[in-house]
Coordinates of N, CA and C in Angstrom, one line a residue:
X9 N 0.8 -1.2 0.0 CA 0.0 0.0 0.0 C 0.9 1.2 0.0
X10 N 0.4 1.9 -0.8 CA 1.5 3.6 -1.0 C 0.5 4.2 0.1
X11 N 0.6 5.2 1.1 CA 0.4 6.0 1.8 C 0.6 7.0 1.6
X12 N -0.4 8.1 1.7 CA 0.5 9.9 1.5 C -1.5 10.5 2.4
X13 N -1.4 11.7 2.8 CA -2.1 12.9 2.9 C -2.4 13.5 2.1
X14 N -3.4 14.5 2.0 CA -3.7 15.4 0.8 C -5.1 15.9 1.1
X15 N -5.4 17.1 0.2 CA -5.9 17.8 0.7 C -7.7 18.4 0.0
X16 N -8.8 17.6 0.5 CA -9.8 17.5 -0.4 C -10.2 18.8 -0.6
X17 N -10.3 18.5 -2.4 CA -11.0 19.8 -3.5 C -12.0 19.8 -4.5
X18 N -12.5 20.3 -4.3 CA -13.8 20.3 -4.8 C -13.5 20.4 -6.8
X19 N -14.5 19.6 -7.4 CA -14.7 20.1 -9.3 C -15.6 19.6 -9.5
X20 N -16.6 21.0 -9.6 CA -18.3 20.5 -9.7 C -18.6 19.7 -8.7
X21 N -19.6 19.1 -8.7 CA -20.0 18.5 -7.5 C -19.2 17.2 -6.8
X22 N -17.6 17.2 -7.4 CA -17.3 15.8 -7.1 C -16.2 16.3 -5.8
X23 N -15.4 15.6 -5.1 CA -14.3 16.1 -4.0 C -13.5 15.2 -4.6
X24 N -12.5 15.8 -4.9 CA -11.0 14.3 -5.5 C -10.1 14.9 -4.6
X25 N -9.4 14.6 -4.2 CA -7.5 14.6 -4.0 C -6.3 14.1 -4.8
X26 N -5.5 15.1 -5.1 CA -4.1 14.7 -5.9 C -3.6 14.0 -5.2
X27 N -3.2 12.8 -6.0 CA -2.5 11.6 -5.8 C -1.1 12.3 -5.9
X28 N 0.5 12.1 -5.0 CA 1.3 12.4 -5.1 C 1.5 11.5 -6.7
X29 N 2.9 12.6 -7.3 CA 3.8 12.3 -8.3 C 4.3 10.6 -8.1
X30 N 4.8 10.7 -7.3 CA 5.5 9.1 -7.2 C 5.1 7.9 -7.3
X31 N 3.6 8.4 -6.4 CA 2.7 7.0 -6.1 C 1.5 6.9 -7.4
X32 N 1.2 8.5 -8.2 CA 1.1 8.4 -9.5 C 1.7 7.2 -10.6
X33 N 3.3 7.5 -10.2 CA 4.0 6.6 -11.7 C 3.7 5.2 -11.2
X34 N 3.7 5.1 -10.1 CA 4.1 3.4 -9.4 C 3.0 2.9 -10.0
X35 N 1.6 3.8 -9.3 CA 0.4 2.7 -9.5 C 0.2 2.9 -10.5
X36 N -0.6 4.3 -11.7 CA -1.3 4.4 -12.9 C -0.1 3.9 -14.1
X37 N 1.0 4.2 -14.2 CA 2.0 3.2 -15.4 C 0.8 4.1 -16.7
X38 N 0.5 5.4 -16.6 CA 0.2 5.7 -17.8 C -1.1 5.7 -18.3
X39 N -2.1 5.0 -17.5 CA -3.3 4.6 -18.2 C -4.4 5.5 -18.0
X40 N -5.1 5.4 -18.5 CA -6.2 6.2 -18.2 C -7.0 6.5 -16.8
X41 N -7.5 5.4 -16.7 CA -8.1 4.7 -15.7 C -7.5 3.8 -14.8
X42 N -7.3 4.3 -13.6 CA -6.8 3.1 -12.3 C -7.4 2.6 -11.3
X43 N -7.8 1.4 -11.7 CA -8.7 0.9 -10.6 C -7.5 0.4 -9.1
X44 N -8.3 1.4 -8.0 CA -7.7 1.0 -6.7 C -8.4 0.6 -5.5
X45 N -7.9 0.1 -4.8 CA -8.5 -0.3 -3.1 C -8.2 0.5 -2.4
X46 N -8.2 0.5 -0.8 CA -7.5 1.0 -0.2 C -8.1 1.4 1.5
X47 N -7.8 2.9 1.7 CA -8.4 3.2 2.9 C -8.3 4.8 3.4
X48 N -9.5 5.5 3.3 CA -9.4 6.8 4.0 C -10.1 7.1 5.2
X49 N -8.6 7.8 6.0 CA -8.4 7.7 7.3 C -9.6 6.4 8.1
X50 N -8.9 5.3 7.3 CA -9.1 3.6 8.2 C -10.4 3.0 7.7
X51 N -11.1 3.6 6.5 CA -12.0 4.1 6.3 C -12.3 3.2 4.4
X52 N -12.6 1.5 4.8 CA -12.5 1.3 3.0 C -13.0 2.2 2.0
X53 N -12.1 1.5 0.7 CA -12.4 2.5 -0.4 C -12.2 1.4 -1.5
X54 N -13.0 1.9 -2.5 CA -12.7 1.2 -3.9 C -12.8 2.1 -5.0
X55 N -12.1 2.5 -5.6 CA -12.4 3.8 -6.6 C -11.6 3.7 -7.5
X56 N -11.7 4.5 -8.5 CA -10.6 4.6 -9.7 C -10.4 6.0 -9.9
X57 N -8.7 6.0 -10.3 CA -7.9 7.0 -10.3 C -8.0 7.2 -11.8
X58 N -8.2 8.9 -11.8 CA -8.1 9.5 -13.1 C -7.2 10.3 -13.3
X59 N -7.0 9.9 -14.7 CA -5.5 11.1 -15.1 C -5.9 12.5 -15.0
X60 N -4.9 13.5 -14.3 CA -5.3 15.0 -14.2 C -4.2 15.7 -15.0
X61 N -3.3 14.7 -15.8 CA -2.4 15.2 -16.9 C -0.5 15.1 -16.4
X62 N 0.0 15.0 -16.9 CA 1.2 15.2 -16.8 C 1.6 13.7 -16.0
X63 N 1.1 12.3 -16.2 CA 1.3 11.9 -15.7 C 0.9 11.8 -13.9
X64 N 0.2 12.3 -13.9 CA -0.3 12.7 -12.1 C -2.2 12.1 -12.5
X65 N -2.7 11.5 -11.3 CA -3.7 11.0 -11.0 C -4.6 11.7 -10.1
X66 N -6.0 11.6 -10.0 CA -6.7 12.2 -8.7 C -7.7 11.3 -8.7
X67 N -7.9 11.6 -7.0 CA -8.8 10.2 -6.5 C -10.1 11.1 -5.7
X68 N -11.2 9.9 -6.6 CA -12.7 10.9 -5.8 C -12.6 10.7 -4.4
X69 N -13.2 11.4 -3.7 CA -13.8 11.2 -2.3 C -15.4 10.6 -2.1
X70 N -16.0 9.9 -2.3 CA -16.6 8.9 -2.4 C -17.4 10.1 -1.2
X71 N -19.0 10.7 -1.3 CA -19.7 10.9 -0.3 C -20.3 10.6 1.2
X72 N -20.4 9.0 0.7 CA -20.0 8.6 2.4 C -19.1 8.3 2.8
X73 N -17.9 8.3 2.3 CA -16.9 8.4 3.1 C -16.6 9.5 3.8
X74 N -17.2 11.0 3.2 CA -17.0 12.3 3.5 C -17.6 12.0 4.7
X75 N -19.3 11.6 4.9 CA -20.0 11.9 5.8 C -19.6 10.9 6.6
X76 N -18.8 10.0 6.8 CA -18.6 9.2 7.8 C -17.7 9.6 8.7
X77 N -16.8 10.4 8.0 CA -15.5 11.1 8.3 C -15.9 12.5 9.1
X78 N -17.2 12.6 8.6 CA -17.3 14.6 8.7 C -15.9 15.4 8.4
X79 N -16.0 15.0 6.8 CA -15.2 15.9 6.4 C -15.6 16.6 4.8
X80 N -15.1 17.5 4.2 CA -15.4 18.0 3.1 C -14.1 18.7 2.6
X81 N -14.5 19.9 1.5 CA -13.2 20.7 0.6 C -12.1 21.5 2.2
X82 N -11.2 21.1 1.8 CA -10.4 21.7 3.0 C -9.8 21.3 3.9
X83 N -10.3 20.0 4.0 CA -9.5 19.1 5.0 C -8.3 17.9 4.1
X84 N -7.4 17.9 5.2 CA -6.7 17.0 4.7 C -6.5 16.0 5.4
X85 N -6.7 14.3 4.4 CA -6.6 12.9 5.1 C -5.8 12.3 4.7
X86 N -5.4 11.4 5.3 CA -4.4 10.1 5.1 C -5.4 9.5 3.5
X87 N -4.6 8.7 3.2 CA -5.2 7.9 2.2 C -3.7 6.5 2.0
X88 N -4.6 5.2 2.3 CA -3.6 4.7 1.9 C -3.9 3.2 0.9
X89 N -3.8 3.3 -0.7 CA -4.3 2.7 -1.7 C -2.9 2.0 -2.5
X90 N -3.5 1.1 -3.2 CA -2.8 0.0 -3.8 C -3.8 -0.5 -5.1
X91 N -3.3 -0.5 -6.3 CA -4.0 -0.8 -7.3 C -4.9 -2.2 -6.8
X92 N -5.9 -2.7 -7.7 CA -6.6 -3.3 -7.5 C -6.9 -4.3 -8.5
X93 N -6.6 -5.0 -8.4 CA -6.3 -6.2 -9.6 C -7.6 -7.3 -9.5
X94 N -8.1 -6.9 -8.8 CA -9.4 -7.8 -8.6 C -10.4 -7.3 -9.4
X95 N -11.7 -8.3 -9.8 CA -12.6 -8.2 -10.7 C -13.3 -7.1 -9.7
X96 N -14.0 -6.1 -11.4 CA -15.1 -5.1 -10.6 C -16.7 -5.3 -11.0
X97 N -16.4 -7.2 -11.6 CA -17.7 -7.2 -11.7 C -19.1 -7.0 -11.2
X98 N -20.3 -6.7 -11.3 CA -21.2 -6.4 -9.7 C -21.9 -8.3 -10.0
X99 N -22.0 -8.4 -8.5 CA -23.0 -9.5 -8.2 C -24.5 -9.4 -8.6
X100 N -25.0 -10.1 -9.5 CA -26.0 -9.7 -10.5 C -27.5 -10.2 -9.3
X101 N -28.6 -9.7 -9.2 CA -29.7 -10.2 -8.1 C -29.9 -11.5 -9.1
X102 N -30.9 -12.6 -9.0 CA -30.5 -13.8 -9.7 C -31.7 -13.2 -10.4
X103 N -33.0 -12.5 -10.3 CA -33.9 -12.1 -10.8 C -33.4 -11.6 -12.4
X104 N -32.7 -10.9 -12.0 CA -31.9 -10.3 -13.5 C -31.0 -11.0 -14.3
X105 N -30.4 -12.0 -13.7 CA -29.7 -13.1 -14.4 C -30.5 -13.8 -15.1
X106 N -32.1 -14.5 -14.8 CA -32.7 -15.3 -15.6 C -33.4 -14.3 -16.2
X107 N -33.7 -13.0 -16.5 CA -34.3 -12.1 -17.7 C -33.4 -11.9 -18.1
X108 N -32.2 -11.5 -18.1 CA -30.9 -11.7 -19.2 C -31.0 -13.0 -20.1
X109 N -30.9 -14.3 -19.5 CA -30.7 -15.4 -20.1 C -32.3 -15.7 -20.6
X110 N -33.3 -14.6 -20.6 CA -34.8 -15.1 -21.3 C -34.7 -14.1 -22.5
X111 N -33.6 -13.4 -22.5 CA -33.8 -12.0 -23.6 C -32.3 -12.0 -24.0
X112 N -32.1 -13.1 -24.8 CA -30.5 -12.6 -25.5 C -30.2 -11.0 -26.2
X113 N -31.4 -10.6 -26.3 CA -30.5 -8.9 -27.3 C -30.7 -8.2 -25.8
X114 N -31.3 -8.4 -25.0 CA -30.9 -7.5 -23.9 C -29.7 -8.0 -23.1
X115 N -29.3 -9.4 -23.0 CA -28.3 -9.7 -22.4 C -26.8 -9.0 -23.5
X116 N -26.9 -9.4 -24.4 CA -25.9 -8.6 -25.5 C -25.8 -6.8 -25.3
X117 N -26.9 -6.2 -24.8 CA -26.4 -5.1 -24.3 C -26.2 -4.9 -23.5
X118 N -26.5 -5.6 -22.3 CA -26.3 -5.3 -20.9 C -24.6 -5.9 -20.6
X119 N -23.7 -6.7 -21.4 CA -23.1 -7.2 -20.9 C -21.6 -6.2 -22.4
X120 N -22.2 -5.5 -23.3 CA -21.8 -4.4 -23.9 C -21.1 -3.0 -23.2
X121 N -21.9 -2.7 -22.0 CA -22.0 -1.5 -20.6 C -20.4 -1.8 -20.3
X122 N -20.3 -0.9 -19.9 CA -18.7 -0.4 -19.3 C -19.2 -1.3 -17.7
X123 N -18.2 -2.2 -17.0 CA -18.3 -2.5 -15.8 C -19.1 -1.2 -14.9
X124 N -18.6 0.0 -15.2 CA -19.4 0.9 -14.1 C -20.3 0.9 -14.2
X125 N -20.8 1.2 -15.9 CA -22.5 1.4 -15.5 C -23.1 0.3 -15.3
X126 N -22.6 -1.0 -15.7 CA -23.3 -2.5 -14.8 C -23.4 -2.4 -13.7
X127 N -22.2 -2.1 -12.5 CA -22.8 -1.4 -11.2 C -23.4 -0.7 -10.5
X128 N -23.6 0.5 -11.8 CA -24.3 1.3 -11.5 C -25.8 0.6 -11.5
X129 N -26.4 0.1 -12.6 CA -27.3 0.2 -12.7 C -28.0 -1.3 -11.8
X130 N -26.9 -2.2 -11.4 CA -27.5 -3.2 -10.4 C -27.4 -2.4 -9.0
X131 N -26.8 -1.4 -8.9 CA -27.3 -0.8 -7.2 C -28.7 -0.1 -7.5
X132 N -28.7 0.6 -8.8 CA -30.6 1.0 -8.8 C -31.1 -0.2 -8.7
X133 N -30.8 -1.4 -9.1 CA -31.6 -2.6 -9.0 C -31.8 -3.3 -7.5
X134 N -30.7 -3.1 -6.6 CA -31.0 -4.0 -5.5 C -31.2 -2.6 -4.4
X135 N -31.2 -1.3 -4.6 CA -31.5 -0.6 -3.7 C -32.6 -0.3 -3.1
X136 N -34.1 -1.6 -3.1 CA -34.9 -1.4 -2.9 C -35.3 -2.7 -1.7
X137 N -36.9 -2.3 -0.8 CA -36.9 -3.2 0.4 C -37.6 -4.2 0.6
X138 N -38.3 -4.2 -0.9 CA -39.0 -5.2 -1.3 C -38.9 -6.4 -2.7
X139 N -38.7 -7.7 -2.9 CA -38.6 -8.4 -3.9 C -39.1 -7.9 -5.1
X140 N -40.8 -7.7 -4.9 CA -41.5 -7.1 -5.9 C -41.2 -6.0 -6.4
X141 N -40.2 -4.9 -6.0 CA -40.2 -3.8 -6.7 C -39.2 -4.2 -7.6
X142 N -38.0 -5.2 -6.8 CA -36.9 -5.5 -7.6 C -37.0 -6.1 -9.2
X143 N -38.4 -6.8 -9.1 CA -38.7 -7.8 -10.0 C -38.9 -6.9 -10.9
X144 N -40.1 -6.0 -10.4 CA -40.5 -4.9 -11.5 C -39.8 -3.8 -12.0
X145 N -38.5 -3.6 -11.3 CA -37.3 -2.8 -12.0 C -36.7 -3.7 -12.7
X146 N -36.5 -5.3 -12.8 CA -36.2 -5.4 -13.7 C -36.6 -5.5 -14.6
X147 N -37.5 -6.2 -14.7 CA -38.6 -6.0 -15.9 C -38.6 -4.9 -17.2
X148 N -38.8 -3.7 -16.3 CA -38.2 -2.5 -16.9 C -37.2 -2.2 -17.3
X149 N -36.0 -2.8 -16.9 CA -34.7 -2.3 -17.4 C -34.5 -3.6 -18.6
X150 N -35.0 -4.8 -18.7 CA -34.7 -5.4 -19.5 C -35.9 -4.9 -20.8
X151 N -37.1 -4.7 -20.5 CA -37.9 -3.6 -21.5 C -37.2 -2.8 -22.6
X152 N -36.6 -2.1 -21.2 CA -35.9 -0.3 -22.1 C -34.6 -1.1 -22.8
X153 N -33.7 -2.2 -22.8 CA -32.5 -2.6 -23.4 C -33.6 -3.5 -24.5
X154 N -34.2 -4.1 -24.6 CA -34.7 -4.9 -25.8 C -35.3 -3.7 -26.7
X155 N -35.8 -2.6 -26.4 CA -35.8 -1.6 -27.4 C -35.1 -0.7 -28.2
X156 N -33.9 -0.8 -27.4 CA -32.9 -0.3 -27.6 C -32.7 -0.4 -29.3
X157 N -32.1 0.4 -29.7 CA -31.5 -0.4 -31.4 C -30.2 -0.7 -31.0
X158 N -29.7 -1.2 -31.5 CA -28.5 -1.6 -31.7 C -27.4 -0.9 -33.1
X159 N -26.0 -1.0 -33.2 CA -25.7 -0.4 -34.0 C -26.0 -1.2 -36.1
X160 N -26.0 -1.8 -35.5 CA -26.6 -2.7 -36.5 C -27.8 -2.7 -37.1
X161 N -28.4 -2.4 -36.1 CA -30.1 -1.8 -37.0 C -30.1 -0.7 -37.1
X162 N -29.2 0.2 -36.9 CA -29.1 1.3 -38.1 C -29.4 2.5 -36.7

């Protein structure tokens, strides 16, 4: 794990922190996107590091970790991260796994989606406190992807 401090800043509605130069070259090696683990102030984290140019990265501050912390733009925390080599696949509810596997052109675009927005779009799916709503978001979400066109149909 690389360790360093830094000092949260606000761009638009997001809070990132500059990743030091060093721990920049070690972890990102150039890429665009750096998927990391890690921990602010003791505090898990899973996030990906974006290039801010010149070879230098910045890391979001993830909202509840702000509010867990009670902290915001101005403070500065420990952070201590290590790339992340593990899968970011999400754990699919099984409800949506067998409407994928009942709807091949929806499974072909759902499995098209950048890993985030598959995350993304399975926490709208299981962020609810009842089965039945779940069912019926999926329903929906496999709906709006079978309508979808594809690049192929023009």
């Amino acid at each position: 794990m690389k360790v360093f401090s830094a000092k949260i800043y606000k761009v638009g509605l997001i809070r990132f922190v500059d990743v030091p130069m060093d721990i920049s070259r070690t972890i990102g090696n150039g890429a665009a996107h750096v998927p990391v683990r890690g921990e602010v102030e003791g505090i898990a984290l899973q996030s990906t590091l974006v290039a801010r140019g010149r070879g230098g990265y910045r890391l979001a501050i993830h909202g509840e970790i702000r509010k867990k912390l009670k902290v915001d733009t101005g403070a500065v925390v420990e952070i201590a991260i290590e790339r992340d080599e593990g899968s970011r696949e999400p754990m699919l509810p099984a409800a949506l796994v067998v409407a994928l596997r009942n709807s091949p052109k929806a499974q072909k675009l759902f499995r098209g989606m950048t890993i985030a927005l598959r995350r993304q779009l399975v926490r709208y799916l299981t962020s609810v406190k009842q089965q039945e709503t779940l069912e019926r978001r999926v329903a929906k979400v496999v709906r709006l992807l079978e309508r979808k066109k594809t690049k192929s149909q023009g």
